Short mmCIF file of C-alpha atoms in Angstrom, two decimals:
data_model
loop_
_atom_site.label_atom_id
_atom_site.label_comp_id
_atom_site.label_asym_id
_atom_site.label_seq_id
_atom_site.Cartn_x
_atom_site.Cartn_y
_atom_site.Cartn_z
CA MET F 1 122.83 65.18 58.36
CA SER F 2 123.96 63.35 54.47
CA PHE F 3 120.41 63.61 51.28
CA ILE F 4 120.92 63.19 48.40
CA ILE F 5 119.15 65.05 45.95
CA THR F 6 118.48 64.08 42.39
CA SER F 7 116.18 65.35 38.96
CA ALA F 8 117.43 68.51 39.75
CA HIS F 9 119.75 71.19 37.19
CA ILE F 10 122.77 72.04 39.19
CA PHE F 11 124.64 75.18 38.18
CA THR F 12 127.86 73.69 39.75
CA GLY F 13 129.49 76.56 39.01
CA ASP F 14 132.70 74.02 38.49
CA PRO F 15 134.22 74.29 35.54
CA ASP F 16 135.33 70.74 35.00
CA ARG F 17 131.23 70.33 35.62
CA PRO F 18 129.35 73.24 34.99
CA ARG F 19 125.85 71.24 35.13
CA ALA F 20 124.37 68.22 36.94
CA GLU F 21 121.48 66.50 37.47
CA ALA F 22 122.13 65.30 41.29
CA VAL F 23 124.92 66.00 44.27
CA ALA F 24 125.46 64.04 47.35
CA VAL F 25 126.12 65.84 50.74
CA GLU F 26 127.93 64.05 53.39
CA GLY F 27 129.03 65.48 56.60
CA GLY F 28 128.68 69.04 55.89
CA ARG F 29 130.41 68.47 52.48
CA ILE F 30 129.50 67.94 48.45
CA ALA F 31 130.65 64.13 48.72
CA ALA F 32 129.56 63.86 45.02
CA VAL F 33 128.33 65.24 42.17
CA GLY F 34 126.67 63.57 38.48
CA ASP F 35 123.92 62.40 36.88
CA ASN F 36 121.30 60.60 38.51
CA PRO F 37 122.09 56.60 38.54
CA GLU F 38 125.90 57.54 39.92
CA ILE F 39 124.12 59.72 42.91
CA GLU F 40 121.49 56.80 43.38
CA ARG F 41 124.80 54.57 44.00
CA LEU F 42 126.37 56.58 46.63
CA ARG F 43 123.16 56.73 48.66
CA ARG F 44 123.34 54.64 52.63
CA PRO F 45 120.87 53.50 54.59
CA GLY F 46 119.08 57.00 56.48
CA TRP F 47 119.92 59.14 53.57
CA THR F 48 116.93 61.52 52.77
CA ALA F 49 116.38 61.41 49.11
CA TYR F 50 114.82 64.92 47.47
CA ASP F 51 114.07 64.56 43.94
CA LEU F 52 113.24 68.07 42.48
CA PRO F 53 112.40 67.66 39.15
CA GLY F 54 112.67 71.90 37.49
CA ARG F 55 114.30 73.00 40.04
CA LEU F 56 117.22 74.98 39.95
CA VAL F 57 120.27 74.42 42.44
CA THR F 58 123.24 76.51 42.60
CA PRO F 59 125.98 77.65 45.30
CA GLY F 60 124.64 79.10 47.96
CA LEU F 61 124.48 82.79 47.38
CA VAL F 62 126.25 85.57 48.84
CA ASP F 63 125.40 88.99 49.09
CA SER F 64 128.54 90.11 49.41
CA HIS F 65 128.03 93.94 50.55
CA CYS F 66 125.29 94.54 52.94
CA HIS F 67 125.12 96.14 55.98
CA PHE F 68 123.40 93.46 57.40
CA VAL F 69 122.67 94.04 61.09
CA TYR F 70 121.16 97.32 59.90
CA TYR F 71 119.17 95.16 57.53
CA GLY F 72 117.57 93.88 60.66
CA LEU F 73 116.93 97.07 62.69
CA PHE F 74 115.76 99.24 59.35
CA ARG F 75 112.69 96.62 60.35
CA HIS F 76 112.20 98.73 63.20
CA VAL F 77 111.97 101.96 62.36
CA VAL F 78 109.99 104.76 60.51
CA SER F 79 109.68 103.65 56.70
CA LEU F 80 109.61 106.68 54.06
CA ARG F 81 110.69 103.84 51.30
CA GLY F 82 108.76 104.28 48.66
CA LEU F 83 107.16 107.72 49.47
CA THR F 84 106.31 110.25 46.26
CA SER F 85 105.49 113.30 48.42
CA LEU F 86 107.04 115.55 51.02
CA ALA F 87 103.37 116.03 52.55
CA ALA F 88 102.90 111.64 53.01
CA CYS F 89 106.80 111.50 54.63
CA ARG F 90 105.44 113.97 56.94
CA GLU F 91 101.95 112.84 57.38
CA ARG F 92 103.93 109.10 58.41
CA ILE F 93 106.37 111.04 60.78
CA ARG F 94 103.29 112.53 62.64
CA THR F 95 102.05 109.12 63.12
CA ALA F 96 104.79 107.81 64.31
CA ALA F 97 106.16 110.69 66.88
CA ALA F 98 102.83 110.45 68.18
CA GLY F 99 103.21 107.39 70.80
CA LEU F 100 106.85 108.14 71.61
CA ALA F 101 107.46 110.14 75.47
CA PRO F 102 108.71 113.95 74.70
CA GLY F 103 112.25 113.86 74.36
CA ASP F 104 112.74 110.29 72.82
CA TRP F 105 114.67 110.05 69.99
CA LEU F 106 112.58 109.04 66.72
CA VAL F 107 114.61 107.49 63.79
CA GLY F 108 113.42 106.83 60.66
CA GLU F 109 115.36 105.84 56.84
CA GLY F 110 114.21 105.27 53.25
CA TRP F 111 112.84 109.58 52.15
CA ASP F 112 113.78 109.68 48.11
CA HIS F 113 112.98 113.39 47.49
CA TYR F 114 113.46 112.60 44.03
CA LEU F 115 110.36 110.57 44.11
CA TRP F 116 108.44 113.86 45.57
CA ASP F 117 106.68 116.10 42.99
CA ASP F 118 108.91 118.76 42.93
CA SER F 119 112.03 117.30 43.43
CA ALA F 120 113.15 119.48 46.04
CA GLU F 121 114.74 118.42 48.79
CA PRO F 122 113.34 118.64 52.58
CA ASP F 123 114.77 120.76 55.74
CA ARG F 124 114.86 121.01 59.24
CA THR F 125 111.30 123.20 58.77
CA ASP F 126 108.99 120.01 57.38
CA LEU F 127 110.48 118.38 60.51
CA ASP F 128 110.15 120.85 63.58
CA ASP F 129 105.64 121.55 63.60
CA VAL F 130 105.06 116.87 63.19
CA THR F 131 107.85 116.40 65.67
CA PRO F 132 107.97 119.71 67.98
CA ASP F 133 108.63 117.22 70.80
CA ASN F 134 110.85 114.64 70.01
CA PRO F 135 114.46 114.88 68.63
CA THR F 136 114.03 113.55 64.91
CA VAL F 137 116.59 112.02 62.26
CA MET F 138 115.94 110.54 58.94
CA ILE F 139 118.36 108.91 56.80
CA ARG F 140 118.09 109.33 53.33
CA ALA F 141 117.39 106.37 50.67
CA ASP F 142 121.03 105.68 50.39
CA GLY F 143 122.33 106.14 53.56
CA HIS F 144 124.65 109.18 52.92
CA THR F 145 122.45 112.31 53.90
CA MET F 146 120.52 112.66 57.44
CA TRP F 147 117.48 115.11 57.08
CA VAL F 148 117.06 116.44 60.78
CA ASN F 149 114.93 118.47 62.91
CA SER F 150 115.76 121.84 65.25
CA ARG F 151 116.24 119.60 68.30
CA VAL F 152 118.44 117.21 66.73
CA LEU F 153 120.97 120.22 65.37
CA ALA F 154 120.57 122.28 68.80
CA TRP F 155 121.93 119.07 70.71
CA MET F 156 124.35 118.46 68.22
CA GLY F 157 125.59 122.41 69.24
CA LEU F 158 125.22 123.68 65.18
CA ASP F 159 125.21 126.99 64.71
CA ARG F 160 126.20 129.42 61.11
CA SER F 161 129.70 129.61 62.75
CA SER F 162 130.10 125.77 62.62
CA PRO F 163 132.50 124.38 59.68
CA ASP F 164 132.32 122.13 58.04
CA PRO F 165 133.88 118.55 59.50
CA PRO F 166 136.21 116.64 56.78
CA GLY F 167 134.05 114.67 54.05
CA GLY F 168 131.20 115.88 55.56
CA ARG F 169 129.06 118.72 54.75
CA ILE F 170 126.65 120.76 56.66
CA GLU F 171 123.84 122.46 54.22
CA ARG F 172 122.20 125.60 55.30
CA ASP F 173 119.71 128.39 54.46
CA ALA F 174 120.97 130.37 51.90
CA GLY F 175 119.92 133.90 53.44
CA THR F 176 120.56 133.28 57.00
CA GLY F 177 123.61 130.55 56.89
CA GLU F 178 122.06 128.21 59.60
CA PRO F 179 122.16 125.20 59.16
CA GLY F 180 119.19 123.90 57.08
CA GLY F 181 118.46 120.26 58.57
CA LEU F 182 120.31 118.48 56.64
CA LEU F 183 123.64 117.07 57.39
CA ARG F 184 126.12 114.99 54.00
CA ASP F 185 128.49 111.69 55.16
CA ALA F 186 131.04 112.65 58.44
CA ALA F 187 128.25 115.50 59.52
CA PHE F 188 125.86 112.60 60.65
CA HIS F 189 128.91 111.11 62.16
CA PRO F 190 128.00 113.05 65.59
CA LEU F 191 124.81 111.10 65.09
CA ARG F 192 125.34 107.81 65.00
CA ASP F 193 126.21 106.47 68.63
CA GLN F 194 122.95 108.59 69.44
CA ILE F 195 121.17 106.91 66.93
CA HIS F 196 122.28 103.47 67.74
CA ALA F 197 121.50 103.77 71.55
CA SER F 198 117.92 104.13 70.41
CA PHE F 199 117.36 100.73 69.67
CA LYS F 200 118.82 98.08 72.32
CA ASP F 201 118.81 95.17 71.08
CA TRP F 202 120.95 94.77 68.26
CA LYS F 203 121.28 90.67 68.97
CA THR F 204 117.28 90.20 67.64
CA ALA F 205 118.03 92.51 64.99
CA ALA F 206 121.20 90.58 63.35
CA ALA F 207 118.90 87.10 64.49
CA GLU F 208 115.50 89.09 62.08
CA ALA F 209 118.22 89.62 59.45
CA GLN F 210 119.65 86.35 58.78
CA GLU F 211 115.32 84.32 58.92
CA SER F 212 114.93 87.26 56.55
CA ALA F 213 118.14 86.34 54.49
CA LEU F 214 118.02 83.05 54.40
CA ARG F 215 114.21 82.76 53.04
CA LEU F 216 115.85 84.13 50.51
CA GLY F 217 117.61 81.57 49.97
CA LEU F 218 121.38 83.62 51.36
CA THR F 219 123.67 81.18 52.58
CA GLY F 220 126.16 83.65 53.03
CA VAL F 221 127.30 88.42 53.45
CA HIS F 222 130.02 90.51 53.87
CA SER F 223 128.45 92.61 55.90
CA SER F 224 130.55 96.20 56.32
CA GLU F 225 130.03 97.76 59.93
CA ASP F 226 131.27 98.72 63.19
CA TRP F 227 132.67 97.00 66.25
CA PRO F 228 129.31 96.67 68.54
CA ARG F 229 126.86 95.55 64.94
CA TYR F 230 130.16 92.54 64.82
CA GLN F 231 129.40 91.86 68.49
CA ALA F 232 125.86 91.23 68.12
CA LEU F 233 126.42 88.27 65.36
CA ALA F 234 129.82 87.44 67.36
CA GLU F 235 127.32 86.52 70.68
CA LEU F 236 125.00 84.64 67.85
CA GLU F 237 127.80 82.50 67.25
CA ALA F 238 128.69 81.71 70.55
CA GLU F 239 125.34 80.89 71.27
CA ASP F 240 125.28 78.62 67.73
CA ARG F 241 122.49 80.33 66.99
CA LEU F 242 124.53 82.32 64.03
CA GLN F 243 123.32 80.05 60.68
CA ILE F 244 124.69 82.34 57.98
CA ARG F 245 127.71 83.20 56.83
CA VAL F 246 129.36 86.47 57.68
CA HIS F 247 132.41 88.19 56.03
CA HIS F 248 132.99 91.01 58.03
CA LEU F 249 134.80 93.87 56.49
CA VAL F 250 136.42 96.22 59.69
CA ARG F 251 136.42 100.51 59.71
CA PRO F 252 139.13 101.32 60.79
CA GLU F 253 137.91 102.84 63.72
CA ASP F 254 137.07 99.70 65.05
CA PHE F 255 140.86 99.07 65.39
CA LYS F 256 140.18 101.75 68.31
CA GLN F 257 137.47 99.83 69.82
CA ALA F 258 138.74 96.02 69.24
CA PRO F 259 141.17 94.11 71.71
CA PRO F 260 144.17 93.41 69.68
CA ASP F 261 143.82 89.44 69.67
CA ARG F 262 140.40 90.16 68.06
CA LEU F 263 141.49 92.22 65.34
CA ARG F 264 143.61 90.23 62.69
CA SER F 265 143.06 89.59 59.22
CA GLN F 266 141.54 85.90 58.64
CA ALA F 267 141.04 85.86 62.46
CA GLY F 268 137.36 84.56 62.97
CA SER F 269 136.26 81.11 61.93
CA PRO F 270 134.26 79.33 58.85
CA ARG F 271 130.83 80.90 59.78
CA LEU F 272 132.16 84.75 60.92
CA TRP F 273 135.70 86.03 60.00
CA PHE F 274 137.85 90.01 58.47
CA SER F 275 139.95 90.01 55.95
CA HIS F 276 139.20 93.83 54.03
CA VAL F 277 139.20 96.86 56.04
CA LYS F 278 136.57 99.02 54.30
CA LEU F 279 137.52 102.54 53.77
CA LEU F 280 135.49 105.76 51.97
CA ALA F 281 136.08 107.79 48.97
CA ASP F 282 132.87 109.42 47.64
CA GLY F 283 129.43 109.84 49.04
CA SER F 284 126.32 109.05 46.65
CA LEU F 285 124.48 109.85 43.47
CA GLY F 286 121.11 110.96 45.25
CA SER F 287 123.09 113.01 47.37
CA GLY F 288 125.47 114.74 45.11
CA THR F 289 128.62 113.50 47.02
CA ALA F 290 129.86 110.38 44.00
CA LEU F 291 133.28 112.74 43.62
CA LEU F 292 133.25 113.70 39.85
CA HIS F 293 135.95 114.39 37.07
CA GLU F 294 133.60 116.78 35.39
CA PRO F 295 129.87 118.70 36.89
CA TYR F 296 126.86 117.37 37.25
CA ALA F 297 124.73 117.41 34.46
CA ASP F 298 122.43 119.08 37.04
CA ASP F 299 124.95 121.03 38.99
CA PRO F 300 127.20 123.62 36.72
CA SER F 301 129.02 124.09 39.61
CA GLY F 302 129.10 120.73 42.02
CA ARG F 303 131.29 117.75 41.20
CA GLY F 304 130.61 116.12 44.55
CA ALA F 305 132.98 115.46 47.57
CA PRO F 306 135.89 113.45 48.96
CA ILE F 307 135.67 112.28 52.31
CA LEU F 308 139.17 110.55 52.20
CA ASP F 309 141.09 112.02 48.62
CA ARG F 310 143.56 110.63 47.22
CA ASP F 311 146.77 111.42 49.55
CA ILE F 312 144.90 109.84 52.21
CA LEU F 313 143.49 107.33 50.37
CA GLU F 314 147.19 106.03 49.40
CA THR F 315 148.15 106.26 53.00
CA GLN F 316 145.63 104.59 54.87
CA ILE F 317 145.86 101.68 52.50
CA ALA F 318 149.14 101.54 53.36
CA ARG F 319 148.73 101.35 56.66
CA PHE F 320 146.34 98.70 56.80
CA TYR F 321 148.36 96.45 53.96
CA GLU F 322 151.71 96.16 56.75
CA LEU F 323 148.65 95.26 59.26
CA GLY F 324 148.05 92.09 56.62
CA TRP F 325 144.82 93.69 55.43
CA ASP F 326 143.55 93.25 52.06
CA ILE F 327 141.37 96.99 51.48
CA ALA F 328 137.71 97.49 49.93
CA VAL F 329 136.98 101.27 49.39
CA HIS F 330 133.75 102.88 48.41
CA ALA F 331 133.70 104.26 45.02
CA ILE F 332 131.03 105.81 43.18
CA GLY F 333 131.64 108.61 41.15
CA ASP F 334 134.36 108.62 38.23
CA ARG F 335 137.20 110.56 39.99
CA ALA F 336 136.42 108.47 43.20
CA VAL F 337 137.33 105.29 41.00
CA THR F 338 140.53 107.13 39.76
CA ASN F 339 141.73 108.10 42.89
CA VAL F 340 141.36 104.70 44.54
CA LEU F 341 143.18 103.06 41.83
CA GLU F 342 145.77 106.08 42.27
CA ALA F 343 146.46 105.19 45.95
CA VAL F 344 146.07 101.17 45.97
CA ALA F 345 148.42 101.42 43.04
CA ALA F 346 151.17 103.76 44.71
CA ALA F 347 151.12 101.81 47.85
CA ARG F 348 151.66 98.77 46.42
CA LYS F 349 154.40 100.25 44.64
CA ARG F 350 155.61 102.32 47.91
CA LEU F 351 155.51 98.46 49.75
CA GLY F 352 156.44 96.46 46.95
CA VAL F 353 153.33 94.33 47.57
CA ARG F 354 153.51 91.03 44.84
CA PRO F 355 151.00 91.17 41.85
CA GLY F 356 148.44 88.43 43.26
CA GLU F 357 148.94 88.92 46.78
CA LYS F 358 145.34 91.51 47.84
CA ARG F 359 142.06 90.53 46.82
CA ASP F 360 141.11 94.15 46.81
CA ARG F 361 137.99 95.50 45.57
CA ILE F 362 136.61 98.41 45.01
CA GLU F 363 132.72 99.25 45.87
CA HIS F 364 129.91 100.03 43.77
CA VAL F 365 132.19 101.30 40.65
CA GLN F 366 128.40 102.92 39.63
CA LEU F 367 130.84 105.38 37.03
CA PHE F 368 133.66 104.49 35.89
CA ARG F 369 135.74 106.53 32.80
CA PRO F 370 136.76 104.20 30.07
CA GLN F 371 140.95 104.92 30.52
CA ASP F 372 141.52 103.65 33.69
CA LEU F 373 140.47 100.18 32.77
CA ALA F 374 144.49 98.81 32.46
CA LEU F 375 145.20 99.91 35.52
CA TYR F 376 142.11 98.74 37.32
CA ARG F 377 142.55 95.06 35.47
CA GLU F 378 146.73 95.10 36.14
CA LEU F 379 145.98 95.70 39.64
CA GLY F 380 143.27 92.70 39.91
CA LEU F 381 140.60 94.51 42.13
CA VAL F 382 137.30 92.98 42.39
CA ALA F 383 134.55 95.71 41.49
CA ALA F 384 132.10 95.43 43.66
CA VAL F 385 128.81 95.79 42.72
CA GLN F 386 124.76 96.56 43.25
CA PRO F 387 122.45 95.75 40.21
CA VAL F 388 119.48 96.45 41.95
CA PHE F 389 121.07 99.89 41.97
CA MET F 390 120.65 100.65 38.09
CA ALA F 391 117.16 98.85 38.64
CA SER F 392 116.62 102.12 41.24
CA ASP F 393 118.58 105.08 39.55
CA TRP F 394 119.05 104.89 36.03
CA ARG F 395 116.77 107.61 35.50
CA LEU F 396 118.53 109.61 38.43
CA ALA F 397 121.37 108.48 36.87
CA GLU F 398 120.44 110.42 33.32
CA LYS F 399 119.14 113.01 35.29
CA LYS F 400 122.89 114.10 37.54
CA TRP F 401 125.43 112.23 34.87
CA GLY F 402 123.97 113.00 31.80
CA PRO F 403 123.13 110.10 28.78
CA ASP F 404 126.55 110.49 27.04
CA ARG F 405 128.69 110.15 31.16
CA CYS F 406 125.80 106.75 31.57
CA ARG F 407 127.17 105.23 28.89
CA PHE F 408 129.55 103.96 31.15
CA ALA F 409 127.37 103.68 34.97
CA TYR F 410 126.49 100.50 36.14
CA ALA F 411 128.80 98.72 33.36
CA TRP F 412 128.99 95.44 34.04
CA LYS F 413 129.83 93.75 30.90
CA THR F 414 132.07 96.48 30.41
CA LEU F 415 134.47 95.40 33.75
CA LEU F 416 133.63 91.84 33.03
CA SER F 417 134.98 91.91 29.34
CA ALA F 418 137.75 94.17 30.55
CA GLY F 419 139.36 91.16 32.56
CA LEU F 420 137.84 92.21 36.00
CA PRO F 421 136.80 90.10 39.02
CA LEU F 422 132.78 91.36 39.41
CA GLN F 423 130.95 90.45 42.55
CA MET F 424 127.23 90.93 43.56
CA GLY F 425 125.48 92.02 46.33
CA SER F 426 122.59 94.79 47.81
CA ASP F 427 123.58 97.53 50.22
CA ALA F 428 120.53 96.49 51.90
CA PRO F 429 119.29 97.69 54.40
CA PHE F 430 119.88 100.97 51.46
CA ASP F 431 118.08 98.32 48.80
CA ARG F 432 116.44 95.33 48.26
CA ILE F 433 118.14 92.58 49.44
CA GLU F 434 116.31 89.88 47.82
CA PRO F 435 119.00 87.99 45.50
CA LEU F 436 116.72 87.25 42.72
CA ALA F 437 116.24 91.17 42.06
CA GLY F 438 120.39 91.54 42.01
CA LEU F 439 119.89 88.55 38.99
CA GLN F 440 117.15 90.02 37.31
CA ALA F 441 118.55 93.50 36.90
CA ALA F 442 121.51 92.56 35.78
CA VAL F 443 120.36 90.33 33.11
CA THR F 444 117.62 92.23 32.44
CA ARG F 445 118.91 95.93 33.37
CA GLN F 446 115.57 97.24 33.45
CA ASP F 447 113.74 98.23 36.73
CA PRO F 448 111.06 96.41 38.22
CA ARG F 449 108.27 97.71 35.28
CA GLY F 450 109.77 96.74 32.85
CA LEU F 451 111.25 99.68 32.08
CA PRO F 452 113.35 101.18 30.27
CA GLU F 453 112.15 98.36 27.13
CA GLY F 454 114.80 96.15 25.79
CA GLY F 455 117.41 97.57 28.83
CA TRP F 456 118.82 100.50 29.86
CA PHE F 457 121.98 99.91 27.70
CA PRO F 458 121.24 96.87 26.90
CA ASP F 459 125.29 95.82 25.82
CA GLU F 460 125.93 95.60 29.51
CA ARG F 461 123.76 92.97 30.32
CA LEU F 462 124.35 89.63 32.10
CA THR F 463 123.60 86.31 30.84
CA LEU F 464 122.56 84.50 34.08
CA ALA F 465 126.01 82.28 34.26
CA GLN F 466 127.31 85.43 34.70
CA ALA F 467 125.72 86.93 37.12
CA LEU F 468 125.31 83.66 38.97
CA ARG F 469 129.20 83.77 39.25
CA ALA F 470 128.80 86.72 40.96
CA TYR F 471 126.70 86.08 43.40
CA THR F 472 129.45 82.85 44.35
CA ALA F 473 132.58 81.88 43.50
CA VAL F 474 133.73 85.62 42.98
CA PRO F 475 133.07 86.32 46.55
CA ALA F 476 134.57 83.18 47.50
CA TRP F 477 137.31 84.49 46.15
CA THR F 478 137.49 87.63 47.25
CA SER F 479 137.14 86.50 50.75
CA ARG F 480 139.62 84.21 50.83
CA LYS F 481 137.31 80.70 51.10
CA GLN F 482 137.52 79.44 48.13
CA GLU F 483 138.74 76.10 48.63
CA LEU F 484 135.46 75.64 51.07
CA LEU F 485 132.35 78.04 48.80
CA GLY F 486 131.63 78.90 45.74
CA SER F 487 130.88 76.03 43.94
CA VAL F 488 129.31 72.83 44.19
CA THR F 489 132.35 70.81 44.13
CA PRO F 490 132.94 67.96 45.51
CA GLY F 491 135.14 68.42 49.01
CA LYS F 492 134.12 71.91 49.31
CA MET F 493 131.18 72.60 52.21
CA ALA F 494 127.45 71.71 50.99
CA ASP F 495 125.84 75.42 50.62
CA LEU F 496 123.43 75.34 48.22
CA THR F 497 120.51 77.50 47.24
CA VAL F 498 117.69 75.75 45.83
CA PHE F 499 115.20 77.33 43.91
CA ARG F 500 111.65 76.31 43.41
CA GLU F 501 111.38 76.73 39.20
CA ASP F 502 114.94 76.48 37.08
CA LEU F 503 115.27 79.98 36.23
CA PHE F 504 117.03 79.55 33.28
CA GLU F 505 113.87 78.38 31.42
CA THR F 506 111.48 80.69 33.32
CA PRO F 507 111.01 84.34 31.57
CA SER F 508 113.26 86.55 33.40
CA GLU F 509 109.79 88.66 34.61
CA ARG F 510 109.07 85.99 36.64
CA TRP F 511 111.92 85.91 38.85
CA PRO F 512 111.33 87.91 41.16
CA ALA F 513 107.92 85.91 41.90
CA VAL F 514 110.24 82.95 41.98
CA ASP F 515 110.42 80.66 45.57
CA VAL F 516 113.30 79.55 47.31
CA GLU F 517 112.48 75.77 47.91
CA MET F 518 115.68 74.99 50.51
CA THR F 519 118.53 76.99 52.05
CA VAL F 520 121.59 74.30 52.82
CA ILE F 521 124.60 75.54 55.25
CA ASP F 522 127.76 72.80 55.82
CA GLY F 523 124.94 70.72 55.02
CA GLU F 524 122.44 71.18 56.95
CA ILE F 525 118.48 72.42 55.60
CA VAL F 526 118.50 75.85 56.89
CA PHE F 527 115.36 76.66 55.67
CA GLN F 528 112.39 74.86 53.83
CA ASN F 529 109.34 75.98 51.92
CA SER F 530 106.40 74.65 53.52
CA ASP F 531 103.99 75.88 50.74
#
């Protein structure tokens, strides 16, 4: 379709013309950008005109870190998110189990013991009496710990003699040494296939995730999932049902499952493509497995745990460089960030990688040391951050890392000022996918209740323009689509997000209540608000 939008505030993201009031779309592309008279003169018979005073039009927003199909799946499992006591979690699990046949698996997500009265982690006995007949897996809010009952431990064959796997930990009863029911990171990997088997229709999950994302104004996502989840998206595309753009981050194990001719860097289509391999350097804040240089403030004996240590990271990075891939590495703790930087530098030196050749990224960067910024900048790595994490976890970060270290926690302005490309996402389903929640957190550094007053380390606040760029231009560049996406520029694909109010004029505390007017991909209106 062809149409014009007039009388709006258009944040173009194009440095040559940062603002405009009108745009013309023809043949799926941006035909022109300008003022109302310029664009109205271009209108031809049959074109639709949308006069949108008071609206904000931006380049299509991209969530640059999520697990998209899982976001659809998690709408169908038991949700413990936001529950403030173990008793409330147990009751919800008991109710869900009552509807299952004996032997059926029960899967849930979202528990966070730091919201509970005593902040003590649960164990298998807290599940055994409410799900005596059903193997039960409850995924922690951060996705890095699974809480399981005794039936699951027996199914896995775990006992006191079972060793911790590389990159994981089996929490044990202090008295008996028996597995206690909490599995960290690689320790729960044997459960993944069983969890997947408990849910049959992944294509429906993908379609539901897409429907939700389009309503929220997202035109694209960068998603990291295993090969079968990618196949659900590919099937949607084959059926001409995939509307949202998906940059799929490949996992190393995918190379054992995928046909060799399918899994090549830059393979795919304008809707579904690859360029990065995803690796993991450490765990998470909430699970206490983020890898630190110094001990945790609330656990002087712990510094977290590597999933891949520095030398293995270097080997893996070099391997995928040789195959032509860019790299994305999950690193939350400051030691993990250091390890990634050193491993990337060593792998590039070993292989003679030229400056600017790679578009590597570090996922999360929740804590870093300022002395690492020079190497970070020299390497040109992207910081792929999740502002909603700060809004959810700022109190927990102070508890576990201490207020002094937190000066460089979620420190986005420092990263940006150091010259690093910054892109933003949500890590959905492990936090809120709503881009307005991310924009609000980035600009205010407050949680949804407006705390702390004035913002948490307010010097790290971003402007709205900086945050919008992190949702648009930078994800386009990182995924090697900057010639087609990321700004409202003539010749680029017409991916647009239209908000019913101008966020530049609306107080930030109201942003989460602002509706999306329409979402446009390839010049087609894929969502239009009828309210």
